[in-house]
CSV table of C-alpha atoms in Angstrom, one decimal:
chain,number,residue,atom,x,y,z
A,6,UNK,CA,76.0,113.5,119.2
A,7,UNK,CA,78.4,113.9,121.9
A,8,UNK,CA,77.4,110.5,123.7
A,9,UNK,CA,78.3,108.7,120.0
A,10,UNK,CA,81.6,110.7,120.3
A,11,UNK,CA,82.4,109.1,123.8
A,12,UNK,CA,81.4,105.9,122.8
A,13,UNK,CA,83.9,106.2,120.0
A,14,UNK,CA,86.6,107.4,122.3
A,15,UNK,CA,86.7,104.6,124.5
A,16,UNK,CA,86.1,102.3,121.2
A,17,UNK,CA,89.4,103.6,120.2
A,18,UNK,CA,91.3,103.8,123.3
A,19,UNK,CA,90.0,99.7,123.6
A,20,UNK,CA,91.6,98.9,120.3
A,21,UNK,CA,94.6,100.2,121.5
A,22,UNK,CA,94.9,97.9,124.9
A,23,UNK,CA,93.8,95.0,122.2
A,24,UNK,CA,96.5,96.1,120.1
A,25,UNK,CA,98.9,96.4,122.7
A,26,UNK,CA,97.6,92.8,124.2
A,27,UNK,CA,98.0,91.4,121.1
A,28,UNK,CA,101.7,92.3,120.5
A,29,UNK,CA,102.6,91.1,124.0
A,30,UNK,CA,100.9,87.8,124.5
A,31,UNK,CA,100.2,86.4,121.2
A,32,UNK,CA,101.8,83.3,120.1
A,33,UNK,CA,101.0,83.5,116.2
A,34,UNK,CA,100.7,85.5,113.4
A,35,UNK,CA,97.1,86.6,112.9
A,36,UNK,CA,98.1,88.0,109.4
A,37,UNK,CA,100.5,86.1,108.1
A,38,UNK,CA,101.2,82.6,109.4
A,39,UNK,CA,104.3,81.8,107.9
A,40,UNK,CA,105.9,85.5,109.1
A,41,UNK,CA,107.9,85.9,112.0
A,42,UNK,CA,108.0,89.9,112.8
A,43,UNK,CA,110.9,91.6,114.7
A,44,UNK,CA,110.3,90.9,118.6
A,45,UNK,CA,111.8,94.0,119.5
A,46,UNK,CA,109.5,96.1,117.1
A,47,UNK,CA,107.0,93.8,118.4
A,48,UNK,CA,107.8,95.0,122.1
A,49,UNK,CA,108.1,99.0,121.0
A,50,UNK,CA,104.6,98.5,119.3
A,51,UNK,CA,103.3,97.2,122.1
A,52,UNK,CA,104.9,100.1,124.3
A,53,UNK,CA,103.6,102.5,121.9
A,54,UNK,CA,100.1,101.1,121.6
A,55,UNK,CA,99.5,101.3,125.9
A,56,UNK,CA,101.2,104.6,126.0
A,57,UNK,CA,98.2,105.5,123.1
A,58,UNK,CA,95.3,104.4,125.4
A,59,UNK,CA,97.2,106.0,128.4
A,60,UNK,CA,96.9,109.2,126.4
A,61,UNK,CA,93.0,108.5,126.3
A,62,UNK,CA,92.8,108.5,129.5
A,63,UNK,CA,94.3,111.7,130.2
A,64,UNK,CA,92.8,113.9,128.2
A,65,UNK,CA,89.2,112.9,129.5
A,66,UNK,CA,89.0,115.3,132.1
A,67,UNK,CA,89.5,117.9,129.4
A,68,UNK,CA,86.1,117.3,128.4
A,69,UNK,CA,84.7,118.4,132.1
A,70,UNK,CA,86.8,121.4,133.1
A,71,UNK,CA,85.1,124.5,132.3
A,72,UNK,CA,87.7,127.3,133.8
A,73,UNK,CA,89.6,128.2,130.5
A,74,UNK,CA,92.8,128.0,133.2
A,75,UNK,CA,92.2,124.8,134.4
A,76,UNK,CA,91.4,123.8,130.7
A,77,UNK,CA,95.0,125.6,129.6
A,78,UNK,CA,96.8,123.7,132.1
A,79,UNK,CA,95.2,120.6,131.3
A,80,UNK,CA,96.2,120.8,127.4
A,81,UNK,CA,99.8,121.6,129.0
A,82,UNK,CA,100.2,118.7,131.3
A,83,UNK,CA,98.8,116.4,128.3
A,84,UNK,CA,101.2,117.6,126.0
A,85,UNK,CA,104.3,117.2,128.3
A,86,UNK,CA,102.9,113.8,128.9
A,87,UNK,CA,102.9,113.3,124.7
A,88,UNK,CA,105.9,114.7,125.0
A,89,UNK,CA,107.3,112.1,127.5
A,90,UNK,CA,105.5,108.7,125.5
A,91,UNK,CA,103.5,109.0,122.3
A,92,UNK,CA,105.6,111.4,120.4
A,93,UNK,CA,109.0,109.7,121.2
A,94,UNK,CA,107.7,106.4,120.9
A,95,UNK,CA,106.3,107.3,117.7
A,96,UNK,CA,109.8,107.7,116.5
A,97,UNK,CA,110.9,104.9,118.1
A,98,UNK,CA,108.7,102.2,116.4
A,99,UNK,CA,109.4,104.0,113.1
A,100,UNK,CA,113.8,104.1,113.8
A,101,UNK,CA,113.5,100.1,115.0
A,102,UNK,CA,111.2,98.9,111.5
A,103,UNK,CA,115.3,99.3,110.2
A,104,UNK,CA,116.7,96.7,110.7
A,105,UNK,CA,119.9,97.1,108.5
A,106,UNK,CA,121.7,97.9,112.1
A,107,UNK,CA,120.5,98.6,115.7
A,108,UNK,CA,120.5,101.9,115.6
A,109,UNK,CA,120.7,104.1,119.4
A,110,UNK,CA,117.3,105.3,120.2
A,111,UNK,CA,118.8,107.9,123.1
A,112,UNK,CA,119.3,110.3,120.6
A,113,UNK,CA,115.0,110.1,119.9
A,114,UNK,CA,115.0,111.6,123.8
A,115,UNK,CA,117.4,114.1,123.8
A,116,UNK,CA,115.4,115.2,121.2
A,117,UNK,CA,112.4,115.6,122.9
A,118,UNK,CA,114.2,117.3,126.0
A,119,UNK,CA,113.7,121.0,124.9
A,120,UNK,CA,109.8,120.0,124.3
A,121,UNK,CA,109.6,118.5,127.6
A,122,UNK,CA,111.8,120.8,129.6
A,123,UNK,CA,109.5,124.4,127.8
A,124,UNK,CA,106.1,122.5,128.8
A,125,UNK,CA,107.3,121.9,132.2
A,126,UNK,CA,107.9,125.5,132.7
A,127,UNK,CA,104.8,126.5,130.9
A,128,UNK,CA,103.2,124.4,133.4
A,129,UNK,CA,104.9,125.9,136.6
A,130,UNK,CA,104.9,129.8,135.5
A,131,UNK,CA,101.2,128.5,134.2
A,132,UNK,CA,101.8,131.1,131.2
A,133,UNK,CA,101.5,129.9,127.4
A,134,UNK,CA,103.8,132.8,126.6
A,135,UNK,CA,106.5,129.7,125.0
A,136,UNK,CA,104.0,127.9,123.5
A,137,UNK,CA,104.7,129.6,119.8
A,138,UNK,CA,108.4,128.5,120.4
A,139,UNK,CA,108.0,125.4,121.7
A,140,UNK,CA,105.5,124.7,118.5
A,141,UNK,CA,108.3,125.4,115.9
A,142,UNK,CA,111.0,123.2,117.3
A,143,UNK,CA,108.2,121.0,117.0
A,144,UNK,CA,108.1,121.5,113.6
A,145,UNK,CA,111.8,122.0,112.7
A,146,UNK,CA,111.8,118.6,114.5
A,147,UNK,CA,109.4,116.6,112.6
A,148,UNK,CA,110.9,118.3,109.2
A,149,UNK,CA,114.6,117.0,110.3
A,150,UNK,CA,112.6,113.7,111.4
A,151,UNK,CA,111.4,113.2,107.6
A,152,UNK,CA,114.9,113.8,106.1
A,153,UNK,CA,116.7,111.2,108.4
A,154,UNK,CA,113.7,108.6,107.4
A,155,UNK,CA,114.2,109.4,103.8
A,156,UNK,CA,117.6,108.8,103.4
A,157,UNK,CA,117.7,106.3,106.6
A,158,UNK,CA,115.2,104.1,103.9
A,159,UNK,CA,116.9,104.5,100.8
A,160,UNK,CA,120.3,103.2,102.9
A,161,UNK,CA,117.9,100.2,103.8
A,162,UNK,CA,116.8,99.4,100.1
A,163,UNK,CA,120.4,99.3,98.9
A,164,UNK,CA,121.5,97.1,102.2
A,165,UNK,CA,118.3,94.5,101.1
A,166,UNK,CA,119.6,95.1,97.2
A,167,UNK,CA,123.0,93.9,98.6
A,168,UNK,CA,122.1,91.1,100.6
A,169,UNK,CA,118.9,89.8,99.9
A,170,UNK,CA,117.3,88.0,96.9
A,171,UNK,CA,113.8,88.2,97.7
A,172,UNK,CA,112.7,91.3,99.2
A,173,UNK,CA,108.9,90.7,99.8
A,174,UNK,CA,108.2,91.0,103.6
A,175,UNK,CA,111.2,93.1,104.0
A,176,UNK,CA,110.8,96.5,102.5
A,177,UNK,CA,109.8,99.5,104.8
A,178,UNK,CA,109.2,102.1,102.1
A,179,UNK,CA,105.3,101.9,104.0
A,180,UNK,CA,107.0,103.7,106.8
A,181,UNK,CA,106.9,106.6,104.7
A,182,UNK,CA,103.4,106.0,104.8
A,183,UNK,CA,102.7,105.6,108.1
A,184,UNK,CA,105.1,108.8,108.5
A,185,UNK,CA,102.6,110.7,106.3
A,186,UNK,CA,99.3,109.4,108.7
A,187,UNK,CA,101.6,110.4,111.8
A,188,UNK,CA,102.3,113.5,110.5
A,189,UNK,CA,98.4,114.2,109.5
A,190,UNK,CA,97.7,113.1,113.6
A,191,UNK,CA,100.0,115.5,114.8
A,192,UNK,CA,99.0,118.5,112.3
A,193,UNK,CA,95.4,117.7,113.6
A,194,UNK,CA,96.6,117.9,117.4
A,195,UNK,CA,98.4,121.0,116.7
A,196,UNK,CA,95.6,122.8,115.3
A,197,UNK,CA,93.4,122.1,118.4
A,198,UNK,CA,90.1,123.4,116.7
A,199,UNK,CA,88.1,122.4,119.9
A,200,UNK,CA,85.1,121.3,117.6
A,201,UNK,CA,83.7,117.6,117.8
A,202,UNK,CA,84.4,117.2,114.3
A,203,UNK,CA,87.7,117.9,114.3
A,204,UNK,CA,87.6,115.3,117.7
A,205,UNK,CA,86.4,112.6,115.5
A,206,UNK,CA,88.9,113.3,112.7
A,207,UNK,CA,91.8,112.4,115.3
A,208,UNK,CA,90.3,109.2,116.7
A,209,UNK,CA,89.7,108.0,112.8
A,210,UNK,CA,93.4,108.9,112.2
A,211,UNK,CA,94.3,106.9,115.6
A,212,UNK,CA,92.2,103.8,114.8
A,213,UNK,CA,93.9,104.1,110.8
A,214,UNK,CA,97.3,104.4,112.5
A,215,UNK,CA,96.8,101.4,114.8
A,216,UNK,CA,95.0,98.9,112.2
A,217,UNK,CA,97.8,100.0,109.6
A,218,UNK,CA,100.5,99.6,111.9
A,219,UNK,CA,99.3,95.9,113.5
A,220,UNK,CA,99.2,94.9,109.7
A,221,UNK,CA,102.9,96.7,108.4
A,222,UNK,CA,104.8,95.0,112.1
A,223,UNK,CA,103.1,91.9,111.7
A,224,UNK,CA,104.0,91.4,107.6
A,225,UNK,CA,107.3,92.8,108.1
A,226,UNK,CA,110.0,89.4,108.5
A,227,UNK,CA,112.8,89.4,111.3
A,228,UNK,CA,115.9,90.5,109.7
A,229,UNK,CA,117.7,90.5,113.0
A,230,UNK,CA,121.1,88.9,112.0
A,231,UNK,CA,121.9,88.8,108.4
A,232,UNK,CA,125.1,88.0,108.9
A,233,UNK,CA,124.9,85.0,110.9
A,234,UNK,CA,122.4,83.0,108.9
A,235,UNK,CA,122.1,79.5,110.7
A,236,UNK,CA,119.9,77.9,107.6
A,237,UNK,CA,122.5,76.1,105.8
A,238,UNK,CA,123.1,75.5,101.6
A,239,UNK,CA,125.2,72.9,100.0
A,240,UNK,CA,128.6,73.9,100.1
A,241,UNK,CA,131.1,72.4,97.8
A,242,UNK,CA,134.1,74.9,98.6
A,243,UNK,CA,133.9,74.6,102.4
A,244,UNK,CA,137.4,73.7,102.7
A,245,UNK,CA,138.1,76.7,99.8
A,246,UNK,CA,140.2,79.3,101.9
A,247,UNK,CA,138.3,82.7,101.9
A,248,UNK,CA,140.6,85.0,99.5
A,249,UNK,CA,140.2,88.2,97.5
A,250,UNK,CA,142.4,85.9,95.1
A,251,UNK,CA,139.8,83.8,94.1
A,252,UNK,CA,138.0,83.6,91.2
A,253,UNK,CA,134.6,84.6,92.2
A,254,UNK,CA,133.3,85.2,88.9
A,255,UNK,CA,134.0,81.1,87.7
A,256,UNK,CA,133.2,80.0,91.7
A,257,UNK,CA,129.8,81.5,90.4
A,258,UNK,CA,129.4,80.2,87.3
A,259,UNK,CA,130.0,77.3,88.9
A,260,UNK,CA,128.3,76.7,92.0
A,261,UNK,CA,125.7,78.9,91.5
A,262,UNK,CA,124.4,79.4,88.4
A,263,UNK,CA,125.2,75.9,87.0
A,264,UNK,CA,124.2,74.0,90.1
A,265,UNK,CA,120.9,76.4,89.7
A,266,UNK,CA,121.6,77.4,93.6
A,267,UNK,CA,119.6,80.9,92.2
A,268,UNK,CA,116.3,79.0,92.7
A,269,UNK,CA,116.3,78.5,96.3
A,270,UNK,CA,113.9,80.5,97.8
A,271,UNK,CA,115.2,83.7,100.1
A,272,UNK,CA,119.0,83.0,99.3
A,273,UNK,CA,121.1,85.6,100.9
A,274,UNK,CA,124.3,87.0,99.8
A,275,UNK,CA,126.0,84.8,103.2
A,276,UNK,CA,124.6,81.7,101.7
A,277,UNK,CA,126.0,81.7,98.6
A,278,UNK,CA,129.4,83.2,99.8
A,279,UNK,CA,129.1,80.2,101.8
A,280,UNK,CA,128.6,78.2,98.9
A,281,UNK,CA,131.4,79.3,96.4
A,282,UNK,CA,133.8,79.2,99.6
A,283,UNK,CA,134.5,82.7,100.0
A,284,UNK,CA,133.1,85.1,102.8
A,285,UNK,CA,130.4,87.9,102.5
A,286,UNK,CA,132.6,90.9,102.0
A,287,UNK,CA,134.9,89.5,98.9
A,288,UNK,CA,131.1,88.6,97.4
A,289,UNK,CA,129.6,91.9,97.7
A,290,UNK,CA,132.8,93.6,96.2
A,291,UNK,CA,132.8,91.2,93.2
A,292,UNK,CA,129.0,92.5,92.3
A,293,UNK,CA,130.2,96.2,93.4
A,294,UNK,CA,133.0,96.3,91.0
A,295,UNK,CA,130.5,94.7,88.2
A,296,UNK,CA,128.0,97.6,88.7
A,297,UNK,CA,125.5,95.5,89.9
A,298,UNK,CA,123.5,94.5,93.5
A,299,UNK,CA,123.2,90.9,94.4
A,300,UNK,CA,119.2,91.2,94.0
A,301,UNK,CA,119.9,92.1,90.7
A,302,UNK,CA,122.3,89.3,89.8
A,303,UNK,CA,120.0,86.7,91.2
A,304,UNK,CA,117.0,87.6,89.8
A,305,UNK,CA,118.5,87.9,86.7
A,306,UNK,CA,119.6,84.4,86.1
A,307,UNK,CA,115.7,83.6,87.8
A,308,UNK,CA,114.5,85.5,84.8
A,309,UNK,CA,116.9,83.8,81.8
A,310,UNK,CA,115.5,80.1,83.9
A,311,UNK,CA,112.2,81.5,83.3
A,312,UNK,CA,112.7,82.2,79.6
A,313,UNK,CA,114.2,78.7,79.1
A,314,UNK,CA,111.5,77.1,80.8
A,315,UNK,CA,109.0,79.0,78.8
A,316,UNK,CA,111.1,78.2,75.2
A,317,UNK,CA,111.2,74.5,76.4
A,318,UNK,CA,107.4,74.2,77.6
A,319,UNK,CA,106.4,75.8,73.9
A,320,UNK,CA,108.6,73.4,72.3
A,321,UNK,CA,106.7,70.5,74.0
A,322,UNK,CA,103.6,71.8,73.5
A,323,UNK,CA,102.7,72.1,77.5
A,324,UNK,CA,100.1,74.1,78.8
A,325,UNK,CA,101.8,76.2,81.8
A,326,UNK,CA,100.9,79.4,84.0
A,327,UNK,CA,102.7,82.4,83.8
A,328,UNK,CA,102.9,81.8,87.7
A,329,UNK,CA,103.7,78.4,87.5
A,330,UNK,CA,106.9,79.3,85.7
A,331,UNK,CA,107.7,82.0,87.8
A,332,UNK,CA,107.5,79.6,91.0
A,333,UNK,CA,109.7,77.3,89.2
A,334,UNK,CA,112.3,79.8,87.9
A,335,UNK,CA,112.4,80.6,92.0
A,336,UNK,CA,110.1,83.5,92.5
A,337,UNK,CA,108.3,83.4,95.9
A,338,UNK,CA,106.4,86.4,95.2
A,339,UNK,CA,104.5,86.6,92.0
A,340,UNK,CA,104.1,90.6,91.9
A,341,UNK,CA,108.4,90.6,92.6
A,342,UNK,CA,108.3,88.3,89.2
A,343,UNK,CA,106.4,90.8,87.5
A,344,UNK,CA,108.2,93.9,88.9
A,345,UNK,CA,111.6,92.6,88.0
A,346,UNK,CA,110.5,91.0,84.6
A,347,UNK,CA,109.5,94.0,83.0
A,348,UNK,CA,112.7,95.9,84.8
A,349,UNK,CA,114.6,93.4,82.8
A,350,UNK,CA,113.0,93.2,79.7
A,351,UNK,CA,111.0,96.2,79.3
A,352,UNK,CA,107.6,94.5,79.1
A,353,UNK,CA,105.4,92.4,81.0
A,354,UNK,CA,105.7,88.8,81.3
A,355,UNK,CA,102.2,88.1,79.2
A,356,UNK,CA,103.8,91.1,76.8
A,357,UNK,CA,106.7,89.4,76.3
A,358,UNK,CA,104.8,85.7,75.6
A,359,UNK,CA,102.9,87.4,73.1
A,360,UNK,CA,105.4,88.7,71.0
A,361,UNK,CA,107.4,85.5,71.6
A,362,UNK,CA,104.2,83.4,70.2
């Protein structure tokens, strides 16, 4: 039983150098072609993933020492050395899938320095007598760690609401997930049961953490510079002078939802400020002051396309796909069609044809 447990072991600490390999070196996508992924998540993943087979490595000779002392120290100098990578970097990969700003990751290590600084002396005086201590900051740590996320995520939906029309590839609301399986790790490694089933249940969390992880970075698009979009839209207004004077609402009427600009594909709020000839912030303030986010007003005039589209195919007598219609009326995503149709009008799409029929 044990030689399948250190078969296992070095199974898991493998798929993290692969992991870590692949996030370095490769070219492509191996999960979604047409994705490009943050580089600098890529290269904190990356970080993370080595520092996860580093801590393989040392906490091996755990498994040899037989001296309860030498086994006591050893737990110590592996946690300082969690301490010093795996934790922090943990928090690290989760601050950087946020991409509404660059946000400072000193803080995540300043953090970490009461952790680090109580292990070192546990280590010198070689007395566990801090250990209970050190274990609730721990806590109070991870607790404070879960209400930042929270509320650093729902500031990151409304930035996406207010800037973006189609959201797929973009939402992080999975870090709470991944939160949840890092949280599970950690409770595990806390509890330090010493029993080989309770060594198995942290290398199946690990090998869950790393597959889910690979998948989330690697689906997740590069949001880098929303405000400096180089990909360029029609503009009819470019020698308009950006002013709160202008009349956004008739600019949009005009140039937007006549001209249909709604059904490009992954329109941002810059492009069609760009398009109407104003800038960014007068844009956002016109849908502010309306009670509305720009997600909301473009997908709403994608939805009344996709009801005309639908009246006129009927009227014809054409045979058309729910999803065909939704592609047309400029929904990349079919579940983001379905999501928002029902938000819109209270039913499904296939609800709504019925009772239209």
């Amino acid at each position: 039983m044990e030689y399948i447990y250190y078969v296992f072991y070095g199974g898991v600490t493998a798929l993290s150098l692969i992991a870590c390999c692949y996030m370095l070196f490769s070219r492509g996508n191996a999960f979604a072609i047409d994705i490009t992924p943050p580089a600098r998540l890529r290269r904190w993943a990356a970080t993370f993933f080595a520092a996860l087979a580093l801590c393989h490595l040392w906490y091996m000779p755990m498994y040899f020492l037989s001296s309860s002392d030498d086994v006591m120290l050893g737990y110590l100098i592996a946690g300082l050395l969690d301490s010093l990578t795996i934790i922090p970097l943990t928090i690290v990969v989760l601050i950087t899938m946020l991409q509404d700003r660059k946000r400072p990751l000193w803080p995540v290590w300043v953090m970490m320095a009461p952790l680090v600084l109580g292990l070192a002396w546990c280590i010198v005086s070689r007395s566990d007598d801090l250990l209970p201590v050190l274990y609730a900051y721990f806590l109070l740590m991870w607790v404070g760690l879960i209400i930042y996320m929270i509320r650093a995520i729902r500031r990151y939906r409304c930035w996406l609401r207010d800037n973006y029309a189609d959201l797929e590839h973009k939402e992080v609301w999975q870090a709470s997930v991944m939160l949840t399986i890092i949280l599970l790790a950690y409770a595990f490694y806390s509890l330090d049961a010493g029993e080989l089933l309770y060594e198995y249940a942290i290398e199946v969390i690990i090998t869950v953490l790393i597959c889910y992880l690979l998948w989330r970075i690697e689906t997740l698009s590069d949001l880098s510079s929303p405000v400096n979009d180089t990909e360029e839209v029609v503009d009819s207004r470019s020698a308009m002078v950006a002013s709160p004077a202008n009349n956004i609402g008739s600019l949009l009427k005009r140039y937007c939802e006549e001209s249909q600009l709604y059904l490009q594909h992954d329109l941002t709020l810059l492009q069609l400020a760009k398009a109407i000839g104003t800038n960014r912030s007068y844009l956002s303030q016109h849908f502010s002051s309306q009670g509305m986010t720009y997600n909301a007003y473009i997908n709403g005039l994608r939805i009344q396309h996709f009801i005309q589209l639908y009246h006129e195919a009927m009227a014809a007598h054409q045979l058309i796909s729910v999803q065909q219609l939704a592609h047309k009326s400029g929904f990349h995503s079919y579940s983001t069609f379905n999501a928002v149709f029902k938000q819109s009008m209270g039913m499904t799409a296939s609800e709504w044809m019925s009772s239209e029929s």
